Every structure is written in C-alpha cells, then in structure tokens.
Amino acid sequence: MTTAMRPLMAGNWKMNGTRDSLTEIKAIADGVKNPLSEKIETLLCPPATLLYVATALCDDSPLAIGAQDCHQGVSGAHTGDISAAMIADCFGTYVIVGHSERRRDHGDTNELVRAKAAAANAAGLTAIICVGETDEERKAGETLDVLRRQIFASVPEGATGETTVIAYEPVWAIGTGKTPTRPDIEAAHAFMRLELFERFGAEGKNIRLLYGGSANPRNASEIIGIADVNGLLVGGASLKAADFLAIYGAYEQLHA
Ligand code: PGA
C-alpha cells in the first residue's frame, strides 16, 4: 500500500456547528492522537466559519481540517463564496466538491465541480469529489452509468492520489439510515477503480475511494472491510466526537 492509499476517514459537518461545537472538534483532535493515526488519516470539514479556529485547535493533532466547498475562481465579485486559496490560508488541506447537496441546492454541474476541483488543486488542496446516483437512477439500474458520467466529467485531467479523492455517496443513502448492500458497494467501488485506471493508468490505483451515506459506528467495520473502500465520508455521525472516534476505532480491528 502506498502512502497515498492510507485510508481516509473524513467528517462532513454540513451546515452544523457554532463556537460551542469547538469542544467536539478538540475532543476529536485529541482522540486521534494515538498510533492508529499513522495508519489512518483523519479529516474534519466544519463550516467555513470555524475553519481557522479549528485548524488552530488541531495544531498538535494528526486531524486534518478541510472545507465543504470552494469557488472555482481565485478571487473577485462572488458574494458569499470562498476560494480555495482562502481555505489554504486558514491552513485547511482538503475541500469537498460536488456534494449532492451542492448539486441539488446550488445546481453545481459536473463541469463546475471539475473547475472547483482544479481550483482546489491549484491552491495546493486535495479535492474530495463526490459522485453517486439518486434513488430514481438506482431503481432504473443506472448506477454505474451515472458513476461513469460523473467521474468522467467531474474529475480534472492529471488527477493523482495526492490531488484527488473520490467519494461514492448514493444520494438516497445520505442522512436516511439506509445503506447499499455490501455487494452493491463492492460493485460500485470496483467499477470506479476500473474507470480511474482506464483514464489515469497506474496512478488511478492511488486515488482513494471513500464510501459515504449513513455510515455510523455500527456499520463502519463492515463497510471499511470491503475491497476498494479506502475510507469513509461521514455526515451525521461525525458531529459527536464519541461517534467519530468510534468509527475511527473500527480501523483498529481492520488493521489488527
Ligand atoms: P450522512 O451524510 O453520513 O449523514 O448520511 C454523508 C454525507 O453527506 O457526506
């Protein structure tokens, strides 16, 4: 396993968290300060308002901090947006792009997601590019077609294991308590691995593939044991340090 393939356990706080929540971030930062962190990379993506303070809290912790979206431009007249350079300026190292909630709420298209990922990379950030089918698409048997299209159009040319992470997040599994079956996750991840290999050659094997959608302390061990699942993107269960750390702890068994 190359360094780039160290599994990544990422938390996405979405539009949750105020200064009161800094105690949870501190508890997560302290809770991952142990030898397991050499094998598992951890990341938390709080709202942008907490980025700078969060990175300061993680000064002496292996917990990385990232943002939940960025603008594709460098700076300028884009009210309400933040640039990748601003995230880097707050010592963030990752940014999520193309989350289905951004695609749904803000109309982010594959082309825009690709531009955002490229902007993130230009600022030195690793982009976590989210893909995944809706319930309708799943029922129509279109899951793999959707993944092919989204990966083709959302991932920038020249993507590497350092610049890019892909998160498979079935839209119907997000925040619903539903998860795909083990064979379904396996099939989706094997398919994405092949797509990346075909497009990027050997480097395509270094791009980590996360699973996201109702991952929690109860199902984490099973999901992280699936072939080509190189980590998790966790929403609801990342808000409480106890849950985040329980999922992190699941990796102990995997690597025992
Ligand atoms: P969830 O969200 O874990 O709450 O389902 C995952 C995500 O949207 O990244």
PDB file of C-alpha atoms and ligand atoms in Angstrom:
ATOM      1  CA  MET A   1       0.000   0.000   0.000  1.00  0.00           C
ATOM      2  CA  THR A   2       1.496   3.348  -0.998  1.00  0.00           C
ATOM      3  CA  THR A   3       1.376   6.359   1.318  1.00  0.00           C
ATOM      4  CA  ALA A   4      -1.367   7.817  -0.834  1.00  0.00           C
ATOM      5  CA  MET A   5      -3.500   4.794  -0.073  1.00  0.00           C
ATOM      6  CA  ARG A   6      -3.559   5.343   3.674  1.00  0.00           C
ATOM      7  CA  PRO A   7      -7.322   5.136   4.363  1.00  0.00           C
ATOM      8  CA  LEU A   8      -9.035   8.453   4.984  1.00  0.00           C
ATOM      9  CA  MET A   9     -11.805   8.885   7.497  1.00  0.00           C
ATOM     10  CA  ALA A  10     -13.469  12.218   6.812  1.00  0.00           C
ATOM     11  CA  GLY A  11     -16.270  14.002   8.649  1.00  0.00           C
ATOM     12  CA  ASN A  12     -18.580  16.460   6.907  1.00  0.00           C
ATOM     13  CA  TRP A  13     -20.397  18.730   9.335  1.00  0.00           C
ATOM     14  CA  LYS A  14     -22.505  20.387   6.614  1.00  0.00           C
ATOM     15  CA  MET A  15     -24.367  23.470   7.914  1.00  0.00           C
ATOM     16  CA  ASN A  16     -23.941  22.466  11.547  1.00  0.00           C
ATOM     17  CA  GLY A  17     -21.668  23.819  14.217  1.00  0.00           C
ATOM     18  CA  THR A  18     -21.056  27.050  16.088  1.00  0.00           C
ATOM     19  CA  ARG A  19     -18.346  28.079  18.547  1.00  0.00           C
ATOM     20  CA  ASP A  20     -19.979  25.766  21.096  1.00  0.00           C
ATOM     21  CA  SER A  21     -19.003  22.843  18.886  1.00  0.00           C
ATOM     22  CA  LEU A  22     -15.297  23.604  19.199  1.00  0.00           C
ATOM     23  CA  THR A  23     -15.203  21.301  22.229  1.00  0.00           C
ATOM     24  CA  GLU A  24     -16.236  18.420  19.934  1.00  0.00           C
ATOM     25  CA  ILE A  25     -13.513  19.321  17.431  1.00  0.00           C
ATOM     26  CA  LYS A  26     -10.962  19.455  20.239  1.00  0.00           C
ATOM     27  CA  ALA A  27     -12.157  16.076  21.542  1.00  0.00           C
ATOM     28  CA  ILE A  28     -11.797  14.554  18.051  1.00  0.00           C
ATOM     29  CA  ALA A  29      -8.356  16.160  17.619  1.00  0.00           C
ATOM     30  CA  ASP A  30      -7.230  14.692  20.956  1.00  0.00           C
ATOM     31  CA  GLY A  31      -8.915  11.339  20.339  1.00  0.00           C
ATOM     32  CA  VAL A  32      -6.931  10.614  17.173  1.00  0.00           C
ATOM     33  CA  LYS A  33      -3.599  11.339  18.846  1.00  0.00           C
ATOM     34  CA  ASN A  34      -2.541   7.703  19.038  1.00  0.00           C
ATOM     35  CA  PRO A  35      -0.509   5.215  16.973  1.00  0.00           C
ATOM     36  CA  LEU A  36      -3.514   4.253  14.826  1.00  0.00           C
ATOM     37  CA  SER A  37      -3.248   7.683  13.201  1.00  0.00           C
ATOM     38  CA  GLU A  38      -0.099   6.537  11.412  1.00  0.00           C
ATOM     39  CA  LYS A  39      -2.248   4.075   9.503  1.00  0.00           C
ATOM     40  CA  ILE A  40      -5.474   6.064   9.178  1.00  0.00           C
ATOM     41  CA  GLU A  41      -5.692   9.646   8.070  1.00  0.00           C
ATOM     42  CA  THR A  42      -8.477  11.668   9.698  1.00  0.00           C
ATOM     43  CA  LEU A  43     -10.125  14.820   8.437  1.00  0.00           C
ATOM     44  CA  LEU A  44     -12.930  17.035   9.623  1.00  0.00           C
ATOM     45  CA  CYS A  45     -14.758  19.532   7.400  1.00  0.00           C
ATOM     46  CA  PRO A  46     -16.583  22.010   9.664  1.00  0.00           C
ATOM     47  CA  PRO A  47     -18.465  25.024   8.286  1.00  0.00           C
ATOM     48  CA  ALA A  48     -16.227  27.763   6.885  1.00  0.00           C
ATOM     49  CA  THR A  49     -16.922  29.989   9.894  1.00  0.00           C
ATOM     50  CA  LEU A  50     -14.992  27.561  12.119  1.00  0.00           C
ATOM     51  CA  LEU A  51     -12.135  26.705   9.755  1.00  0.00           C
ATOM     52  CA  TYR A  52      -9.449  28.958  11.118  1.00  0.00           C
ATOM     53  CA  VAL A  53     -10.108  28.231  14.783  1.00  0.00           C
ATOM     54  CA  ALA A  54     -10.431  24.517  14.018  1.00  0.00           C
ATOM     55  CA  THR A  55      -7.001  24.327  12.391  1.00  0.00           C
ATOM     56  CA  ALA A  56      -5.515  26.134  15.407  1.00  0.00           C
ATOM     57  CA  LEU A  57      -7.107  23.530  17.697  1.00  0.00           C
ATOM     58  CA  CYS A  58      -5.504  20.781  15.606  1.00  0.00           C
ATOM     59  CA  ASP A  59      -2.015  22.233  15.782  1.00  0.00           C
ATOM     60  CA  ASP A  60      -0.627  19.284  17.718  1.00  0.00           C
ATOM     61  CA  SER A  61      -3.018  16.658  16.332  1.00  0.00           C
ATOM     62  CA  PRO A  62      -2.916  14.481  13.197  1.00  0.00           C
ATOM     63  CA  LEU A  63      -6.525  15.549  12.494  1.00  0.00           C
ATOM     64  CA  ALA A  64      -6.604  17.491   9.211  1.00  0.00           C
ATOM     65  CA  ILE A  65      -9.164  20.220   8.590  1.00  0.00           C
ATOM     66  CA  GLY A  66     -10.923  20.908   5.308  1.00  0.00           C
ATOM     67  CA  ALA A  67     -13.792  22.900   3.845  1.00  0.00           C
ATOM     68  CA  GLN A  68     -17.084  21.779   2.305  1.00  0.00           C
ATOM     69  CA  ASP A  69     -16.941  23.643  -0.988  1.00  0.00           C
ATOM     70  CA  CYS A  70     -14.971  26.338  -2.805  1.00  0.00           C
ATOM     71  CA  HIS A  71     -15.473  28.707  -5.720  1.00  0.00           C
ATOM     72  CA  GLN A  72     -13.766  27.862  -8.984  1.00  0.00           C
ATOM     73  CA  GLY A  73     -12.223  31.323  -9.255  1.00  0.00           C
ATOM     74  CA  VAL A  74      -9.255  32.797  -7.429  1.00  0.00           C
ATOM     75  CA  SER A  75     -10.907  35.953  -6.079  1.00  0.00           C
ATOM     76  CA  GLY A  76     -13.354  38.654  -7.093  1.00  0.00           C
ATOM     77  CA  ALA A  77     -17.009  39.640  -7.114  1.00  0.00           C
ATOM     78  CA  HIS A  78     -18.644  36.405  -5.903  1.00  0.00           C
ATOM     79  CA  THR A  79     -20.667  37.343  -2.853  1.00  0.00           C
ATOM     80  CA  GLY A  80     -20.922  34.588  -0.299  1.00  0.00           C
ATOM     81  CA  ASP A  81     -18.323  32.302  -1.868  1.00  0.00           C
ATOM     82  CA  ILE A  82     -14.912  31.316  -0.600  1.00  0.00           C
ATOM     83  CA  SER A  83     -11.873  30.494  -2.712  1.00  0.00           C
ATOM     84  CA  ALA A  84      -9.549  27.537  -2.382  1.00  0.00           C
ATOM     85  CA  ALA A  85      -6.727  29.947  -1.509  1.00  0.00           C
ATOM     86  CA  MET A  86      -8.789  31.254   1.417  1.00  0.00           C
ATOM     87  CA  ILE A  87      -9.150  27.693   2.711  1.00  0.00           C
ATOM     88  CA  ALA A  88      -5.411  27.149   2.358  1.00  0.00           C
ATOM     89  CA  ASP A  89      -4.859  30.490   4.110  1.00  0.00           C
ATOM     90  CA  CYS A  90      -6.766  29.062   7.108  1.00  0.00           C
ATOM     91  CA  PHE A  91      -4.440  26.019   6.957  1.00  0.00           C
ATOM     92  CA  GLY A  92      -7.156  23.783   5.529  1.00  0.00           C
ATOM     93  CA  THR A  93      -5.740  20.987   3.375  1.00  0.00           C
ATOM     94  CA  TYR A  94      -8.835  19.439   1.810  1.00  0.00           C
ATOM     95  CA  VAL A  95     -12.072  20.607   0.231  1.00  0.00           C
ATOM     96  CA  ILE A  96     -15.185  18.623  -0.636  1.00  0.00           C
ATOM     97  CA  VAL A  97     -16.609  19.449  -4.078  1.00  0.00           C
ATOM     98  CA  GLY A  98     -19.647  18.143  -5.919  1.00  0.00           C
ATOM     99  CA  HIS A  99     -21.517  17.003  -2.830  1.00  0.00           C
ATOM    100  CA  SER A 100     -25.033  16.033  -3.883  1.00  0.00           C
ATOM    101  CA  GLU A 101     -26.425  18.745  -1.595  1.00  0.00           C
ATOM    102  CA  ARG A 102     -24.427  21.344  -3.551  1.00  0.00           C
ATOM    103  CA  ARG A 103     -25.536  19.782  -6.830  1.00  0.00           C
ATOM    104  CA  ARG A 104     -29.165  19.889  -5.586  1.00  0.00           C
ATOM    105  CA  ASP A 105     -29.237  23.243  -3.732  1.00  0.00           C
ATOM    106  CA  HIS A 106     -26.890  25.251  -5.949  1.00  0.00           C
ATOM    107  CA  GLY A 107     -27.085  23.488  -9.291  1.00  0.00           C
ATOM    108  CA  ASP A 108     -23.400  22.517  -9.307  1.00  0.00           C
ATOM    109  CA  THR A 109     -22.855  20.653 -12.581  1.00  0.00           C
ATOM    110  CA  ASN A 110     -20.130  18.125 -13.328  1.00  0.00           C
ATOM    111  CA  GLU A 111     -18.272  20.781 -15.302  1.00  0.00           C
ATOM    112  CA  LEU A 112     -18.402  23.229 -12.400  1.00  0.00           C
ATOM    113  CA  VAL A 113     -17.307  20.518  -9.971  1.00  0.00           C
ATOM    114  CA  ARG A 114     -14.328  19.810 -12.191  1.00  0.00           C
ATOM    115  CA  ALA A 115     -13.406  23.502 -12.253  1.00  0.00           C
ATOM    116  CA  LYS A 116     -13.706  23.668  -8.463  1.00  0.00           C
ATOM    117  CA  ALA A 117     -11.511  20.588  -8.064  1.00  0.00           C
ATOM    118  CA  ALA A 118      -8.916  22.106 -10.380  1.00  0.00           C
ATOM    119  CA  ALA A 119      -9.026  25.369  -8.399  1.00  0.00           C
ATOM    120  CA  ALA A 120      -8.576  23.399  -5.175  1.00  0.00           C
ATOM    121  CA  ASN A 121      -5.560  21.597  -6.612  1.00  0.00           C
ATOM    122  CA  ALA A 122      -4.050  24.847  -7.871  1.00  0.00           C
ATOM    123  CA  ALA A 123      -4.213  26.177  -4.303  1.00  0.00           C
ATOM    124  CA  GLY A 124      -2.492  23.044  -3.006  1.00  0.00           C
ATOM    125  CA  LEU A 125      -5.633  21.416  -1.600  1.00  0.00           C
ATOM    126  CA  THR A 126      -6.746  17.848  -2.115  1.00  0.00           C
ATOM    127  CA  ALA A 127     -10.235  17.749  -3.648  1.00  0.00           C
ATOM    128  CA  ILE A 128     -12.757  15.195  -2.407  1.00  0.00           C
ATOM    129  CA  ILE A 129     -15.040  14.817  -5.414  1.00  0.00           C
ATOM    130  CA  CYS A 130     -18.459  13.353  -4.604  1.00  0.00           C
ATOM    131  CA  VAL A 131     -20.417  11.176  -7.003  1.00  0.00           C
ATOM    132  CA  GLY A 132     -23.473   8.976  -6.603  1.00  0.00           C
ATOM    133  CA  GLU A 133     -26.831   8.041  -8.028  1.00  0.00           C
ATOM    134  CA  THR A 134     -30.304   9.151  -6.940  1.00  0.00           C
ATOM    135  CA  ASP A 135     -32.940   6.667  -5.854  1.00  0.00           C
ATOM    136  CA  GLU A 136     -34.652   7.019  -9.211  1.00  0.00           C
ATOM    137  CA  GLU A 137     -31.440   6.273 -11.091  1.00  0.00           C
ATOM    138  CA  ARG A 138     -30.738   3.285  -8.852  1.00  0.00           C
ATOM    139  CA  LYS A 139     -34.197   1.857  -9.450  1.00  0.00           C
ATOM    140  CA  ALA A 140     -33.733   2.310 -13.185  1.00  0.00           C
ATOM    141  CA  GLY A 141     -30.496   0.286 -12.971  1.00  0.00           C
ATOM    142  CA  GLU A 142     -28.402   3.300 -13.983  1.00  0.00           C
ATOM    143  CA  THR A 143     -25.988   3.452 -11.042  1.00  0.00           C
ATOM    144  CA  LEU A 144     -22.826   2.550 -12.925  1.00  0.00           C
ATOM    145  CA  ASP A 145     -23.710   4.790 -15.887  1.00  0.00           C
ATOM    146  CA  VAL A 146     -24.159   7.710 -13.514  1.00  0.00           C
ATOM    147  CA  LEU A 147     -20.828   6.988 -11.850  1.00  0.00           C
ATOM    148  CA  ARG A 148     -19.084   6.767 -15.222  1.00  0.00           C
ATOM    149  CA  ARG A 149     -20.527  10.090 -16.376  1.00  0.00           C
ATOM    150  CA  GLN A 150     -19.829  11.891 -13.120  1.00  0.00           C
ATOM    151  CA  ILE A 151     -16.279  10.601 -12.824  1.00  0.00           C
ATOM    152  CA  PHE A 152     -15.537  11.377 -16.454  1.00  0.00           C
ATOM    153  CA  ALA A 153     -16.864  14.935 -16.248  1.00  0.00           C
ATOM    154  CA  SER A 154     -16.081  15.934 -12.622  1.00  0.00           C
ATOM    155  CA  VAL A 155     -12.513  14.709 -12.214  1.00  0.00           C
ATOM    156  CA  PRO A 156      -9.837  17.011 -13.693  1.00  0.00           C
ATOM    157  CA  GLU A 157      -7.147  15.798 -16.093  1.00  0.00           C
ATOM    158  CA  GLY A 158      -3.956  14.741 -14.408  1.00  0.00           C
ATOM    159  CA  ALA A 159      -5.671  13.686 -11.163  1.00  0.00           C
ATOM    160  CA  THR A 160      -3.355  11.811  -8.797  1.00  0.00           C
ATOM    161  CA  GLY A 161      -3.603  10.154  -5.409  1.00  0.00           C
ATOM    162  CA  GLU A 162      -2.245  13.353  -3.876  1.00  0.00           C
ATOM    163  CA  THR A 163      -4.620  15.786  -5.563  1.00  0.00           C
ATOM    164  CA  THR A 164      -7.819  13.782  -5.608  1.00  0.00           C
ATOM    165  CA  VAL A 165     -10.102  11.601  -3.524  1.00  0.00           C
ATOM    166  CA  ILE A 166     -13.432  10.294  -4.856  1.00  0.00           C
ATOM    167  CA  ALA A 167     -16.384   9.776  -2.507  1.00  0.00           C
ATOM    168  CA  TYR A 168     -19.155   7.437  -3.597  1.00  0.00           C
ATOM    169  CA  GLU A 169     -22.273   8.782  -1.951  1.00  0.00           C
ATOM    170  CA  PRO A 170     -25.553   7.285  -3.142  1.00  0.00           C
ATOM    171  CA  VAL A 171     -27.930  10.232  -2.778  1.00  0.00           C
ATOM    172  CA  TRP A 172     -30.679   8.030  -1.329  1.00  0.00           C
ATOM    173  CA  ALA A 173     -28.355   6.813   1.434  1.00  0.00           C
ATOM    174  CA  ILE A 174     -27.381  10.270   2.699  1.00  0.00           C
ATOM    175  CA  GLY A 175     -28.933  11.056   6.073  1.00  0.00           C
ATOM    176  CA  THR A 176     -31.569   8.353   5.651  1.00  0.00           C
ATOM    177  CA  GLY A 177     -30.129   5.494   7.697  1.00  0.00           C
ATOM    178  CA  LYS A 178     -30.227   3.369   4.526  1.00  0.00           C
ATOM    179  CA  THR A 179     -27.058   1.926   3.033  1.00  0.00           C
ATOM    180  CA  PRO A 180     -26.433  -0.101  -0.116  1.00  0.00           C
ATOM    181  CA  THR A 181     -25.806  -3.832   0.301  1.00  0.00           C
ATOM    182  CA  ARG A 182     -22.239  -4.997   0.610  1.00  0.00           C
ATOM    183  CA  PRO A 183     -22.213  -6.390  -2.973  1.00  0.00           C
ATOM    184  CA  ASP A 184     -23.582  -3.074  -4.256  1.00  0.00           C
ATOM    185  CA  ILE A 185     -20.816  -1.071  -2.569  1.00  0.00           C
ATOM    186  CA  GLU A 186     -18.277  -3.600  -3.799  1.00  0.00           C
ATOM    187  CA  ALA A 187     -19.560  -3.358  -7.375  1.00  0.00           C
ATOM    188  CA  ALA A 188     -19.618   0.454  -7.359  1.00  0.00           C
ATOM    189  CA  HIS A 189     -16.103   0.735  -5.966  1.00  0.00           C
ATOM    190  CA  ALA A 190     -14.656  -1.901  -8.298  1.00  0.00           C
ATOM    191  CA  PHE A 191     -16.253  -0.063 -11.210  1.00  0.00           C
ATOM    192  CA  MET A 192     -14.860   3.322 -10.126  1.00  0.00           C
ATOM    193  CA  ARG A 193     -11.390   1.814  -9.666  1.00  0.00           C
ATOM    194  CA  LEU A 194     -11.506   0.468 -13.201  1.00  0.00           C
ATOM    195  CA  GLU A 195     -12.705   3.787 -14.614  1.00  0.00           C
ATOM    196  CA  LEU A 196      -9.841   5.605 -12.879  1.00  0.00           C
ATOM    197  CA  PHE A 197      -7.335   3.011 -14.039  1.00  0.00           C
ATOM    198  CA  GLU A 198      -8.519   3.324 -17.621  1.00  0.00           C
ATOM    199  CA  ARG A 199      -8.292   7.087 -17.536  1.00  0.00           C
ATOM    200  CA  PHE A 200      -5.196   7.694 -15.412  1.00  0.00           C
ATOM    201  CA  GLY A 201      -3.256   4.454 -15.796  1.00  0.00           C
ATOM    202  CA  ALA A 202      -1.342   3.178 -12.768  1.00  0.00           C
ATOM    203  CA  GLU A 203      -1.951   6.461 -10.919  1.00  0.00           C
ATOM    204  CA  GLY A 204      -5.657   5.637 -10.973  1.00  0.00           C
ATOM    205  CA  LYS A 205      -4.898   2.968  -8.395  1.00  0.00           C
ATOM    206  CA  ASN A 206      -3.602   5.578  -5.952  1.00  0.00           C
ATOM    207  CA  ILE A 207      -6.788   7.655  -5.873  1.00  0.00           C
ATOM    208  CA  ARG A 208      -8.672   6.853  -2.694  1.00  0.00           C
ATOM    209  CA  LEU A 209     -12.318   5.840  -2.976  1.00  0.00           C
ATOM    210  CA  LEU A 210     -14.431   6.726   0.063  1.00  0.00           C
ATOM    211  CA  TYR A 211     -17.894   5.458   0.813  1.00  0.00           C
ATOM    212  CA  GLY A 212     -20.418   7.957   2.234  1.00  0.00           C
ATOM    213  CA  GLY A 213     -24.097   7.725   3.164  1.00  0.00           C
ATOM    214  CA  SER A 214     -25.380   6.785   6.634  1.00  0.00           C
ATOM    215  CA  ALA A 215     -22.026   5.404   7.769  1.00  0.00           C
ATOM    216  CA  ASN A 216     -22.057   5.084  11.550  1.00  0.00           C
ATOM    217  CA  PRO A 217     -20.299   3.276  14.404  1.00  0.00           C
ATOM    218  CA  ARG A 218     -22.475   0.190  13.876  1.00  0.00           C
ATOM    219  CA  ASN A 219     -21.874  -0.381  10.174  1.00  0.00           C
ATOM    220  CA  ALA A 220     -18.361   1.101   9.818  1.00  0.00           C
ATOM    221  CA  SER A 221     -16.372  -2.102  10.371  1.00  0.00           C
ATOM    222  CA  GLU A 222     -18.257  -3.927   7.668  1.00  0.00           C
ATOM    223  CA  ILE A 223     -18.024  -1.121   5.124  1.00  0.00           C
ATOM    224  CA  ILE A 224     -14.322  -0.411   5.608  1.00  0.00           C
ATOM    225  CA  GLY A 225     -13.588  -4.091   5.086  1.00  0.00           C
ATOM    226  CA  ILE A 226     -14.969  -4.024   1.523  1.00  0.00           C
ATOM    227  CA  ALA A 227     -12.403  -4.180  -1.302  1.00  0.00           C
ATOM    228  CA  ASP A 228     -11.537  -0.778  -2.794  1.00  0.00           C
ATOM    229  CA  VAL A 229     -13.213   1.135   0.032  1.00  0.00           C
ATOM    230  CA  ASN A 230     -10.319   3.348   1.082  1.00  0.00           C
ATOM    231  CA  GLY A 231     -12.151   5.288   3.740  1.00  0.00           C
ATOM    232  CA  LEU A 232     -15.416   6.908   4.712  1.00  0.00           C
ATOM    233  CA  LEU A 233     -17.108  10.271   4.341  1.00  0.00           C
ATOM    234  CA  VAL A 234     -19.335  10.615   7.376  1.00  0.00           C
ATOM    235  CA  GLY A 235     -22.043  13.240   7.868  1.00  0.00           C
ATOM    236  CA  GLY A 236     -24.376  12.953  10.856  1.00  0.00           C
ATOM    237  CA  ALA A 237     -22.193  10.543  12.795  1.00  0.00           C
ATOM    238  CA  SER A 238     -19.223  12.914  12.639  1.00  0.00           C
ATOM    239  CA  LEU A 239     -20.920  15.639  14.673  1.00  0.00           C
ATOM    240  CA  LYS A 240     -20.284  13.981  18.033  1.00  0.00           C
ATOM    241  CA  ALA A 241     -16.716  13.195  18.980  1.00  0.00           C
ATOM    242  CA  ALA A 242     -17.802   9.898  20.564  1.00  0.00           C
ATOM    243  CA  ASP A 243     -19.326   8.665  17.289  1.00  0.00           C
ATOM    244  CA  PHE A 244     -16.475   9.960  15.129  1.00  0.00           C
ATOM    245  CA  LEU A 245     -13.947   8.258  17.382  1.00  0.00           C
ATOM    246  CA  ALA A 246     -15.950   5.021  17.477  1.00  0.00           C
ATOM    247  CA  ILE A 247     -15.787   4.886  13.673  1.00  0.00           C
ATOM    248  CA  TYR A 248     -12.074   5.735  13.754  1.00  0.00           C
ATOM    249  CA  GLY A 249     -11.651   2.920  16.296  1.00  0.00           C
ATOM    250  CA  ALA A 250     -13.234   0.458  13.857  1.00  0.00           C
ATOM    251  CA  TYR A 251      -9.996   0.675  11.848  1.00  0.00           C
ATOM    252  CA  GLU A 252      -8.137  -0.868  14.765  1.00  0.00           C
ATOM    253  CA  GLN A 253      -9.850  -4.212  14.079  1.00  0.00           C
ATOM    254  CA  LEU A 254      -9.261  -3.910  10.356  1.00  0.00           C
ATOM    255  CA  HIS A 255      -5.535  -3.476  10.851  1.00  0.00           C
ATOM    256  CA  ALA A 256      -5.167  -5.826  13.810  1.00  0.00           C
TER     257      ALA A 256
HETATM  258  P1  PGA B   1     -24.614  11.079   6.317  1.00  0.00           P
HETATM  259  O1  PGA B   1     -24.003  12.107   5.270  1.00  0.00           O
HETATM  260  O2  PGA B   1     -23.454  10.309   6.913  1.00  0.00           O
HETATM  261  O3  PGA B   1     -25.305  11.934   7.353  1.00  0.00           O
HETATM  262  O4  PGA B   1     -25.533  10.184   5.588  1.00  0.00           O
HETATM  263  C1  PGA B   1     -22.902  11.750   4.460  1.00  0.00           C
HETATM  264  C2  PGA B   1     -22.533  12.897   3.557  1.00  0.00           C
HETATM  265  O5  PGA B   1     -23.439  13.557   3.013  1.00  0.00           O
HETATM  266  O6  PGA B   1     -21.343  13.180   3.341  1.00  0.00           O
END
